[in-house]
Structures are given as structure tokens and as C-alpha cells.
Amino acid sequence: RGHGAICTVALVLLGSDGDVRACSAGHPPPIVLTGGEATTWSTTGPVLGAFEDVSWQVVPRAFEAGEPLVLYTDGLFELPGPDGRFGEERLREALAGAAGPADAVERAHGALARFADAGFPDDMAMVVLQRTPEADDPQAARLRSVAAPSPR
């Protein structure tokens, strides 16, 4: 405090039993891809360092095998284009129907590239996590992720 130092944070705790907990401090909420739909999950609390005496809500969820969970920075939905900002709704529409982590990243990147009329002025990051079917066996719990490099 005092010099305007703030920070956005997304914290996702992954349990070996499929339990997931998320907490966001000014960071965009995760998106879950289930049954061909992309839905926002969790809540967003205040950024770190902006206020005194604040708290953040930790939101639990069962993470089903094969279900992708998308974490991303605000640079994706704040991307300017001819129709204003790209927005979270366009991002969810681009992700809907993704066959898995790599497909989700490809869909998002393609939609952003088609939308952007002046390149990518902000940093962008996306990580897609997917609990593998082997994770149902506690002895073989695995998590697969795909990270998208910045499109710059």
C-alpha cells in the first residue's frame, strides 16, 4: 500500500481425489468445459494490495475425469477489436465444444487472431488443465496441462 502496488492472483488447489478449490484476487475466474459448454466457475475477489481488511472466498468443486479447466489472464478478453473488447462471452463461445486442452488453446488463439485488428497489445496467457481418467485410481493420479505461449 501507499505506492499503488497491486497484484491479481488465481489460486487453484487440485486434490488427488478430484476435488478442486479456487480463489481469485482480481484475476478472471476459471472456465470449466463440460458437455460442450464453457461456463465460468468460482468468484472474483478484490486484487491484492488495493484494500485493507479484505477476504477472499475459496470455492470448491468436483473435477470430473476428462473435464478441462481453463485459467487465463485478462489480456485475452480485454483484447481490442472493431467491435470493442473481445470479452469473456466471446472467449466462452470460442472454448465451447473443445475436445480437450490442446483444442481449447487452438480455438481461443484462432478466435483472438480473427478478432484482433491491430495485433496483440497486451500480454496473454492461458493454461488448460484436464484430469485424466487414470486419476480415478488414487495410485495413478495424473493431470495433463497445455499452456499457450503469448501470441506476440
C-alpha positions as a LaTeX table, in Angstrom:
\begin{tabular}{lrrr}
\hline
Residue & $x$ (\AA) & $y$ (\AA) & $z$ (\AA) \\
\hline
Arg1 & 0.00 & 0.00 & 0.00 \\
Gly2 & 0.99 & 3.58 & $-0.44$ \\
His3 & 2.62 & 3.29 & $-3.85$ \\
Gly4 & $-0.22$ & 1.67 & $-5.78$ \\
Ala5 & 1.31 & $-1.81$ & $-5.88$ \\
Ile6 & $-1.45$ & $-4.29$ & $-6.65$ \\
Cys7 & $-1.46$ & $-7.82$ & $-7.94$ \\
Thr8 & $-4.03$ & $-10.19$ & $-9.41$ \\
Val9 & $-3.82$ & $-13.83$ & $-8.38$ \\
Ala10 & $-5.64$ & $-17.02$ & $-9.26$ \\
Leu11 & $-5.11$ & $-19.90$ & $-6.88$ \\
Val12 & $-6.33$ & $-23.37$ & $-7.82$ \\
Leu13 & $-5.73$ & $-26.27$ & $-5.45$ \\
Leu14 & $-6.00$ & $-29.69$ & $-7.10$ \\
Gly15 & $-6.76$ & $-32.67$ & $-4.90$ \\
Ser16 & $-5.81$ & $-36.18$ & $-5.95$ \\
Asp17 & $-9.43$ & $-37.25$ & $-5.38$ \\
Gly18 & $-10.79$ & $-34.82$ & $-8.00$ \\
Asp19 & $-11.63$ & $-32.10$ & $-5.52$ \\
Val20 & $-10.66$ & $-28.64$ & $-6.73$ \\
Arg21 & $-10.71$ & $-25.37$ & $-4.83$ \\
Ala22 & $-10.34$ & $-21.96$ & $-6.49$ \\
Cys23 & $-9.81$ & $-18.47$ & $-5.16$ \\
Ser24 & $-9.34$ & $-15.32$ & $-7.21$ \\
Ala25 & $-7.96$ & $-11.96$ & $-6.19$ \\
Gly26 & $-8.83$ & $-9.71$ & $-9.10$ \\
His27 & $-8.00$ & $-12.43$ & $-11.61$ \\
Pro28 & $-10.55$ & $-13.69$ & $-14.15$ \\
Pro29 & $-12.49$ & $-16.72$ & $-12.89$ \\
Pro30 & $-11.66$ & $-20.15$ & $-14.37$ \\
Ile31 & $-13.81$ & $-21.61$ & $-17.13$ \\
Val32 & $-14.93$ & $-25.25$ & $-17.00$ \\
Leu33 & $-15.58$ & $-27.15$ & $-20.23$ \\
Thr34 & $-18.34$ & $-29.72$ & $-19.71$ \\
Gly35 & $-20.75$ & $-31.33$ & $-22.16$ \\
Gly36 & $-19.80$ & $-28.97$ & $-24.98$ \\
Glu37 & $-20.42$ & $-25.88$ & $-22.84$ \\
Ala38 & $-17.97$ & $-23.38$ & $-21.38$ \\
Thr39 & $-19.10$ & $-21.98$ & $-18.04$ \\
Thr40 & $-17.48$ & $-19.60$ & $-15.61$ \\
Trp41 & $-16.68$ & $-21.14$ & $-12.25$ \\
Ser42 & $-15.68$ & $-19.53$ & $-8.98$ \\
Thr43 & $-15.83$ & $-15.91$ & $-7.94$ \\
Thr44 & $-13.53$ & $-12.93$ & $-8.18$ \\
Gly45 & $-12.47$ & $-11.03$ & $-5.10$ \\
Pro46 & $-10.53$ & $-7.78$ & $-4.76$ \\
Val47 & $-6.97$ & $-7.51$ & $-6.05$ \\
Leu48 & $-4.13$ & $-7.99$ & $-3.60$ \\
Gly49 & $-2.72$ & $-4.79$ & $-2.12$ \\
Ala50 & $-5.63$ & $-2.50$ & $-3.00$ \\
Phe51 & $-7.64$ & $-2.64$ & 0.21 \\
Glu52 & $-7.16$ & $-3.36$ & 3.89 \\
Asp53 & $-9.18$ & $-5.91$ & 5.82 \\
Val54 & $-10.49$ & $-7.92$ & 2.89 \\
Ser55 & $-11.13$ & $-11.62$ & 2.48 \\
Trp56 & $-11.43$ & $-13.95$ & $-0.45$ \\
Gln57 & $-13.83$ & $-16.83$ & $-0.97$ \\
Val58 & $-12.48$ & $-20.31$ & $-1.70$ \\
Val59 & $-14.95$ & $-22.15$ & $-3.96$ \\
Pro60 & $-14.85$ & $-26.00$ & $-4.03$ \\
Arg61 & $-15.88$ & $-28.17$ & $-6.98$ \\
Ala62 & $-15.61$ & $-31.79$ & $-8.04$ \\
Phe63 & $-13.31$ & $-32.06$ & $-11.05$ \\
Glu64 & $-14.51$ & $-34.92$ & $-13.24$ \\
Ala65 & $-12.08$ & $-37.05$ & $-15.27$ \\
Gly66 & $-11.70$ & $-35.62$ & $-18.78$ \\
Glu67 & $-13.10$ & $-32.22$ & $-17.78$ \\
Pro68 & $-10.88$ & $-29.29$ & $-18.89$ \\
Leu69 & $-10.38$ & $-26.30$ & $-16.59$ \\
Val70 & $-9.21$ & $-23.08$ & $-18.27$ \\
Leu71 & $-7.14$ & $-20.43$ & $-16.49$ \\
Tyr72 & $-6.33$ & $-17.25$ & $-18.40$ \\
Thr73 & $-5.21$ & $-13.65$ & $-17.97$ \\
Asp74 & $-7.31$ & $-10.57$ & $-18.60$ \\
Gly75 & $-5.29$ & $-9.79$ & $-21.75$ \\
Leu76 & $-7.43$ & $-12.35$ & $-23.59$ \\
Phe77 & $-10.82$ & $-10.82$ & $-23.00$ \\
Glu78 & $-9.59$ & $-7.19$ & $-22.95$ \\
Leu79 & $-8.19$ & $-7.52$ & $-26.49$ \\
Pro80 & $-9.45$ & $-4.52$ & $-28.52$ \\
Gly81 & $-11.05$ & $-5.05$ & $-31.89$ \\
Pro82 & $-13.50$ & $-3.44$ & $-34.29$ \\
Asp83 & $-16.47$ & $-4.30$ & $-32.03$ \\
Gly84 & $-14.94$ & $-3.19$ & $-28.73$ \\
Arg85 & $-13.23$ & $-5.70$ & $-26.46$ \\
Phe86 & $-13.11$ & $-9.43$ & $-27.18$ \\
Gly87 & $-14.90$ & $-10.08$ & $-23.89$ \\
Glu88 & $-15.49$ & $-13.09$ & $-21.69$ \\
Glu89 & $-18.60$ & $-14.14$ & $-23.61$ \\
Arg90 & $-16.65$ & $-14.46$ & $-26.89$ \\
Leu91 & $-13.96$ & $-16.40$ & $-25.03$ \\
Arg92 & $-16.55$ & $-18.85$ & $-23.65$ \\
Glu93 & $-18.11$ & $-19.20$ & $-27.13$ \\
Ala94 & $-14.68$ & $-19.95$ & $-28.62$ \\
Leu95 & $-13.98$ & $-22.60$ & $-25.96$ \\
Ala96 & $-17.39$ & $-24.31$ & $-26.12$ \\
Gly97 & $-17.16$ & $-27.73$ & $-27.72$ \\
Ala98 & $-13.39$ & $-28.06$ & $-27.29$ \\
Ala99 & $-12.26$ & $-31.69$ & $-27.40$ \\
Gly100 & $-9.54$ & $-31.20$ & $-24.79$ \\
Pro101 & $-6.77$ & $-28.87$ & $-23.65$ \\
Ala102 & $-4.93$ & $-28.52$ & $-26.96$ \\
Asp103 & $-8.17$ & $-27.93$ & $-28.87$ \\
Ala104 & $-9.27$ & $-25.31$ & $-26.31$ \\
Val105 & $-5.99$ & $-23.40$ & $-26.75$ \\
Glu106 & $-6.24$ & $-23.62$ & $-30.55$ \\
Arg107 & $-9.87$ & $-22.43$ & $-30.54$ \\
Ala108 & $-9.08$ & $-19.47$ & $-28.27$ \\
His109 & $-6.00$ & $-18.48$ & $-30.27$ \\
Gly110 & $-7.89$ & $-18.69$ & $-33.57$ \\
Ala111 & $-10.80$ & $-16.61$ & $-32.27$ \\
Leu112 & $-8.44$ & $-13.98$ & $-30.86$ \\
Ala113 & $-6.47$ & $-13.77$ & $-34.12$ \\
Arg114 & $-9.67$ & $-13.35$ & $-36.18$ \\
Phe115 & $-10.95$ & $-10.67$ & $-33.81$ \\
Ala116 & $-7.81$ & $-8.57$ & $-33.39$ \\
Asp117 & $-7.41$ & $-5.81$ & $-35.95$ \\
Ala118 & $-4.19$ & $-4.34$ & $-34.58$ \\
Gly119 & $-2.28$ & $-7.31$ & $-33.22$ \\
Phe120 & $-1.99$ & $-8.23$ & $-29.56$ \\
Pro121 & $-1.13$ & $-5.14$ & $-27.45$ \\
Asp122 & $-1.35$ & $-6.83$ & $-24.03$ \\
Asp123 & 0.26 & $-9.91$ & $-22.53$ \\
Met124 & $-1.87$ & $-13.03$ & $-22.73$ \\
Ala125 & $-1.61$ & $-16.40$ & $-21.06$ \\
Met126 & $-3.83$ & $-19.47$ & $-20.95$ \\
Val127 & $-3.36$ & $-22.77$ & $-19.19$ \\
Val128 & $-5.81$ & $-25.61$ & $-19.65$ \\
Leu129 & $-5.81$ & $-28.43$ & $-17.09$ \\
Gln130 & $-7.53$ & $-31.76$ & $-17.59$ \\
Arg131 & $-7.94$ & $-34.53$ & $-15.07$ \\
Thr132 & $-7.14$ & $-37.77$ & $-16.86$ \\
Pro133 & $-9.26$ & $-40.93$ & $-16.50$ \\
Glu134 & $-6.32$ & $-42.56$ & $-14.69$ \\
Ala135 & $-6.87$ & $-40.03$ & $-11.91$ \\
Asp136 & $-9.81$ & $-42.14$ & $-10.69$ \\
Asp137 & $-7.17$ & $-44.58$ & $-9.48$ \\
Pro138 & $-5.50$ & $-42.85$ & $-6.48$ \\
Gln139 & $-2.27$ & $-44.70$ & $-7.24$ \\
Ala140 & $-2.16$ & $-43.27$ & $-10.75$ \\
Ala141 & $-3.46$ & $-39.73$ & $-10.31$ \\
Arg142 & $-2.41$ & $-37.59$ & $-13.23$ \\
Leu143 & $-3.09$ & $-34.12$ & $-14.51$ \\
Arg144 & $-2.44$ & $-33.03$ & $-18.06$ \\
Ser145 & $-2.00$ & $-29.39$ & $-18.98$ \\
Val146 & $-1.40$ & $-27.37$ & $-22.10$ \\
Ala147 & $-0.03$ & $-23.86$ & $-21.91$ \\
Ala148 & $-0.45$ & $-21.36$ & $-24.71$ \\
Pro149 & 2.52 & $-19.14$ & $-25.50$ \\
Ser150 & 1.84 & $-15.45$ & $-25.87$ \\
Pro151 & 0.71 & $-14.76$ & $-29.47$ \\
Arg152 & 3.19 & $-11.89$ & $-29.82$ \\
\hline
\end{tabular}
